[in-house]
PDB file of C-alpha atoms in Angstrom:
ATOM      1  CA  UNK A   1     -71.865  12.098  23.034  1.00 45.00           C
ATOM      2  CA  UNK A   2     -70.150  14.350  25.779  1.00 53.00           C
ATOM      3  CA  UNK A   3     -72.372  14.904  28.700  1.00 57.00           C
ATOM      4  CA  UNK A   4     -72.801  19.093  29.426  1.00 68.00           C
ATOM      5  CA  UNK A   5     -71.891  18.865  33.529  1.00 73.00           C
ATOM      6  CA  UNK A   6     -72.045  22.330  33.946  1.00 75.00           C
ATOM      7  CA  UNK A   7     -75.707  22.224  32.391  1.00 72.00           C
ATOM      8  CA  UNK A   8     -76.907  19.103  34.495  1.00 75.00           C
ATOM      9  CA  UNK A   9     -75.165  20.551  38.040  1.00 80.00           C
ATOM     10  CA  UNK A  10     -77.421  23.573  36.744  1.00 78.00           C
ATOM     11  CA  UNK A  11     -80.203  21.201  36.734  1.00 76.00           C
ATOM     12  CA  UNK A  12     -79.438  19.616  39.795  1.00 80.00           C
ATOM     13  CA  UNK A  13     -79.003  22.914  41.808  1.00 83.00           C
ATOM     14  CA  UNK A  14     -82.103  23.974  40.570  1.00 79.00           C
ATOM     15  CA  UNK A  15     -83.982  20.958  41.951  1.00 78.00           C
ATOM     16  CA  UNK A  16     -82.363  21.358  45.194  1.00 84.00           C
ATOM     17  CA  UNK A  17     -83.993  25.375  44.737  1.00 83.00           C
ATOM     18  CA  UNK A  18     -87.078  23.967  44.328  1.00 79.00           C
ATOM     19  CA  UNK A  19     -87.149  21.262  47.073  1.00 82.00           C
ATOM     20  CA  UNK A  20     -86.524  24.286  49.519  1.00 85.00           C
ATOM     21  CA  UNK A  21     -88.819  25.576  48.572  1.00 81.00           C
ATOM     22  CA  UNK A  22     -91.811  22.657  48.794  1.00 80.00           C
ATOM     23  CA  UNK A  23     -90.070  22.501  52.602  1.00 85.00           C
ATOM     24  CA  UNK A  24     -91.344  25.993  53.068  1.00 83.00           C
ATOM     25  CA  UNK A  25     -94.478  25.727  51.688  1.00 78.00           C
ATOM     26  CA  UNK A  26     -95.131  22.635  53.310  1.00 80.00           C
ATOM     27  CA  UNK A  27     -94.097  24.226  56.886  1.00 86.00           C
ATOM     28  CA  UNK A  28     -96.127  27.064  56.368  1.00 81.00           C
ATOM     29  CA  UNK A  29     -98.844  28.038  58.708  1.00 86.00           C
ATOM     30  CA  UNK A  30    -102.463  28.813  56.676  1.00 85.00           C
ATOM     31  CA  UNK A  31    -104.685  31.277  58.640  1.00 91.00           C
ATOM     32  CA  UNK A  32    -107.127  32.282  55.677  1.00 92.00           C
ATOM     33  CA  UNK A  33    -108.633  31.070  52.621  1.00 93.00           C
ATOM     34  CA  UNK A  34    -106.000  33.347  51.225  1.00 93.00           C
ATOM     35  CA  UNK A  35    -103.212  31.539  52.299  1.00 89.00           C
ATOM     36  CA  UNK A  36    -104.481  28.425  51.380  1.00 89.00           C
ATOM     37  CA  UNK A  37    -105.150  29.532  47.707  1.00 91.00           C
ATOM     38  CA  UNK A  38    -101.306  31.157  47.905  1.00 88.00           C
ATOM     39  CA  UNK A  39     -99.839  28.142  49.057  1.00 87.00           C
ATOM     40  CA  UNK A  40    -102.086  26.270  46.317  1.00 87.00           C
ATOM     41  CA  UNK A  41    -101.040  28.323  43.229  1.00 89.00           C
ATOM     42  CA  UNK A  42     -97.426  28.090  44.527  1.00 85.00           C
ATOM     43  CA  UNK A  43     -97.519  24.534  45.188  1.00 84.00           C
ATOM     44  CA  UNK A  44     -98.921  24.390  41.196  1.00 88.00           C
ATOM     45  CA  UNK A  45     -96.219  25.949  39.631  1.00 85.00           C
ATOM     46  CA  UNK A  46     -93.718  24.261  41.884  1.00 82.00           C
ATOM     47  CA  UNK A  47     -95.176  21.058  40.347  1.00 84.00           C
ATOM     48  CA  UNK A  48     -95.023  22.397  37.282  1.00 87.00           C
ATOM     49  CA  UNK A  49     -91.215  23.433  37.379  1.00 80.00           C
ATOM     50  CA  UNK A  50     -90.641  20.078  38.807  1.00 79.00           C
ATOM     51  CA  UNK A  51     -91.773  18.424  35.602  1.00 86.00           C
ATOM     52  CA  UNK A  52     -89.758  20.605  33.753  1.00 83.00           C
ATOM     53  CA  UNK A  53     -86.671  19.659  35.565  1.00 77.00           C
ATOM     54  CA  UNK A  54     -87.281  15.851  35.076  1.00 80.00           C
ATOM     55  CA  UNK A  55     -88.027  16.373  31.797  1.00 82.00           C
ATOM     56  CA  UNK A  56     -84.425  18.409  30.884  1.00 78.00           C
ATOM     57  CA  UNK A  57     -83.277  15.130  33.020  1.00 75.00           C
ATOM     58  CA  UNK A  58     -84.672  12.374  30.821  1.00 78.00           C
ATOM     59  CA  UNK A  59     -83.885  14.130  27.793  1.00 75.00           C
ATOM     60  CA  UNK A  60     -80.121  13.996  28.879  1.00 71.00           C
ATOM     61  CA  UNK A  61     -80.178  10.644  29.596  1.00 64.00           C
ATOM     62  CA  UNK A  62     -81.736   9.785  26.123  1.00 60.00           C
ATOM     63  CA  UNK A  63     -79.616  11.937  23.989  1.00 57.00           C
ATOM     64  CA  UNK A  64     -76.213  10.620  26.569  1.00 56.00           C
ATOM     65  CA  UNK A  65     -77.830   6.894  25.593  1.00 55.00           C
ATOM     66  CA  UNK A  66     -78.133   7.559  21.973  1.00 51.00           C
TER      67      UNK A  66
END
Protein backbone atom coordinates (compact mmCIF):
# COMPACT_ATOMS: atom_id res chain seq x y z
CA UNK A 1 0.00 0.00 0.00
CA UNK A 2 1.21 3.59 -1.07
CA UNK A 3 1.78 5.80 1.86
CA UNK A 4 -0.48 9.40 1.43
CA UNK A 5 2.76 11.97 2.23
CA UNK A 6 0.87 14.85 1.62
CA UNK A 7 -1.75 13.53 4.32
CA UNK A 8 0.97 12.49 6.99
CA UNK A 9 3.20 16.01 6.40
CA UNK A 10 -0.50 17.30 7.13
CA UNK A 11 -0.34 15.35 10.22
CA UNK A 12 2.97 16.21 11.10
CA UNK A 13 2.49 20.03 10.62
CA UNK A 14 -0.37 19.84 12.63
CA UNK A 15 1.51 18.36 15.61
CA UNK A 16 4.12 20.89 15.29
CA UNK A 17 0.65 23.51 15.52
CA UNK A 18 -0.16 22.01 18.48
CA UNK A 19 3.23 21.77 20.28
CA UNK A 20 3.29 25.68 19.86
CA UNK A 21 0.85 25.90 21.21
CA UNK A 22 1.40 23.67 24.71
CA UNK A 23 4.77 26.15 24.64
CA UNK A 24 2.39 29.01 25.04
CA UNK A 25 0.22 27.73 27.37
CA UNK A 26 2.86 26.42 29.37
CA UNK A 27 4.70 30.03 29.39
CA UNK A 28 1.72 31.70 30.26
CA UNK A 29 1.43 33.81 33.30
CA UNK A 30 -2.01 32.85 35.55
CA UNK A 31 -3.23 35.86 37.63
CA UNK A 32 -6.88 34.54 38.42
CA UNK A 33 -8.83 31.53 38.92
CA UNK A 34 -9.93 32.48 35.46
CA UNK A 35 -6.86 31.99 33.86
CA UNK A 36 -6.16 28.97 35.45
CA UNK A 37 -9.53 27.36 34.37
CA UNK A 38 -8.64 28.93 30.61
CA UNK A 39 -5.40 27.50 30.52
CA UNK A 40 -7.08 24.17 31.97
CA UNK A 41 -9.86 23.75 29.34
CA UNK A 42 -7.23 24.64 26.68
CA UNK A 43 -4.69 22.39 27.94
CA UNK A 44 -7.85 19.58 27.71
CA UNK A 45 -8.59 19.88 24.31
CA UNK A 46 -4.96 20.24 23.38
CA UNK A 47 -4.69 16.73 24.93
CA UNK A 48 -7.43 15.74 23.29
CA UNK A 49 -6.27 16.81 19.67
CA UNK A 50 -3.04 15.25 20.57
CA UNK A 51 -4.65 11.84 20.80
CA UNK A 52 -6.26 12.39 17.74
CA UNK A 53 -3.11 13.04 15.93
CA UNK A 54 -1.40 9.82 17.27
CA UNK A 55 -4.20 8.02 16.56
CA UNK A 56 -4.39 9.16 12.49
CA UNK A 57 -0.49 8.16 13.13
CA UNK A 58 -0.89 4.56 14.25
CA UNK A 59 -3.58 3.95 11.95
CA UNK A 60 -1.08 4.78 9.05
CA UNK A 61 1.39 2.72 10.24
CA UNK A 62 -1.07 -0.29 10.54
CA UNK A 63 -2.80 0.05 7.29
CA UNK A 64 1.23 0.95 5.58
CA UNK A 65 2.11 -2.59 7.62
CA UNK A 66 -0.80 -4.48 6.35
Amino acid sequence: MKIDSEHLEGITAEALRLRDVLEILGTRRLETDHDVYEVGTRFKLLASCLEDVGNALCDGVFLVAN
